[in-house]
Each structure stands twice: as structure tokens, then as C-alpha cells.
Amino acid sequence: MKQADALQWRPAGTLPRPGWIGRLVRLGLAGLCLYVLSELIRYWSVVLLHPDQAMRGFVLPILGMLWVFNYVVNIGFGVSWRRWPLFALLAAFAAACAVSRLLYGDWLAEPGGAVLLAALGYFYAHLGVSFLLAAAFATPGCEMRALPHLIATFGDRDPAEHPCPAGFLHRLDQWEATRRS
């Protein structure tokens, strides 16, 4: 099983909590994600009606989404669907493009734009809010565990933790923890 496919759940208290540097980095990443979301809201009609232009304008956010979409779904919801969330997203986009071709004579028309807008909107809203909560509550490990961590804390339970698999945050938290001790 490849590293990208396997989830690495850890018991509560195993991973270091982010310090001020890790929290500020998470806050900055929350701002970046929520900025992309605000641009999606601002240009929603372009994304919906002209997805070919939107794909050129949002190329980096789209690539970012494709890179970590599986982690956002799997770790965020505590499931182990491996690569299936991304496959389902790509299949939905392909089906929408086929419908676009049938109805509008163009591969990238409104149905494809609707799937693109929904996918990007969900992704950057979920990730942005997760980064924001992780910064506010010093969630250990991956920011996608911030909401489950918050819910478990209010429910007086110990939440499972997960190291951040797609970036530098886990190494930053480890460095900051050794610096504090």
C-alpha cells in the first residue's frame, strides 16, 4: 500500500500541537484558501458560464485541489476511501462535459462549469475553515482534523489525530515542539 493511499491515524495526544509559528502559518493558509473562495464567489458567473476561461484563470487553485482532494475528504470526514473521492470528482466532471457536449455542442459549457464551481467551492470552503479552526484551537496534526477535534473536545472525547500528509506543517510542528522543549 502506497503512503498516499494509507491513512495514518494516531491516538489523541500523540502529535505535537502547533505553536505560534504553526498557528500563524495555518492562519495565513486559511486566508489564502478563503481568498480563493471569495474569488470564486466574485466570478461565479464566469466559472459557471465560461468554464474554459475559468480553468485558465484558476489553474493553480484547480491543481491544488487535484493534489490534496483525497486528503481533504478522507481525513476531514474520517473515512478511508483512498483515491475514490478524486475519481468520483473526475467522473462527475467528465459526465458534465459529455452533457455539455450534447446540450451545447461544446465540451466545456454550463454543466461542466457547475461541477467545477461546486468542487472548487466545497474544497476551498472546507480547507479554509479547517485551517482557520486549526489556527484558533492549535489542532495537532492535519488541519482537516480541526472540526472533528473541536466536536470531540465539546463531546468530552479524545479525537484521533493524523499527521499532515501533503505539506510541511507536520515537520514545522515537530521543529517548533523541539524548539519549545
PDB file of C-alpha atoms in Angstrom, residues 3 19 40 46-47 77 100 102 106 115 140 149 152 174 177:
ATOM      1  CA  GLN A   3       1.941   6.130   1.528  1.00  0.00           C
ATOM      2  CA  GLY A  19       2.963  26.670  18.471  1.00  0.00           C
ATOM      3  CA  LEU A  40     -14.891  32.028  -6.838  1.00  0.00           C
ATOM      4  CA  VAL A  46     -17.644  33.214 -15.330  1.00  0.00           C
ATOM      5  CA  VAL A  47     -16.909  29.814 -13.800  1.00  0.00           C
ATOM      6  CA  PHE A  77     -14.546  13.076   7.280  1.00  0.00           C
ATOM      7  CA  SER A 100     -22.242  19.926 -22.128  1.00  0.00           C
ATOM      8  CA  LEU A 102     -24.724  17.001 -26.041  1.00  0.00           C
ATOM      9  CA  ASP A 106     -19.115  22.375 -26.538  1.00  0.00           C
ATOM     10  CA  VAL A 115     -19.319  20.827 -11.376  1.00  0.00           C
ATOM     11  CA  PRO A 140      -2.417  18.826  16.434  1.00  0.00           C
ATOM     12  CA  HIS A 149     -11.168  17.766  17.077  1.00  0.00           C
ATOM     13  CA  ALA A 152     -14.746  15.706  20.153  1.00  0.00           C
ATOM     14  CA  GLN A 174       7.804  18.902  15.157  1.00  0.00           C
ATOM     15  CA  ALA A 177       7.902  21.382  19.581  1.00  0.00           C
TER      16      ALA A 177
END
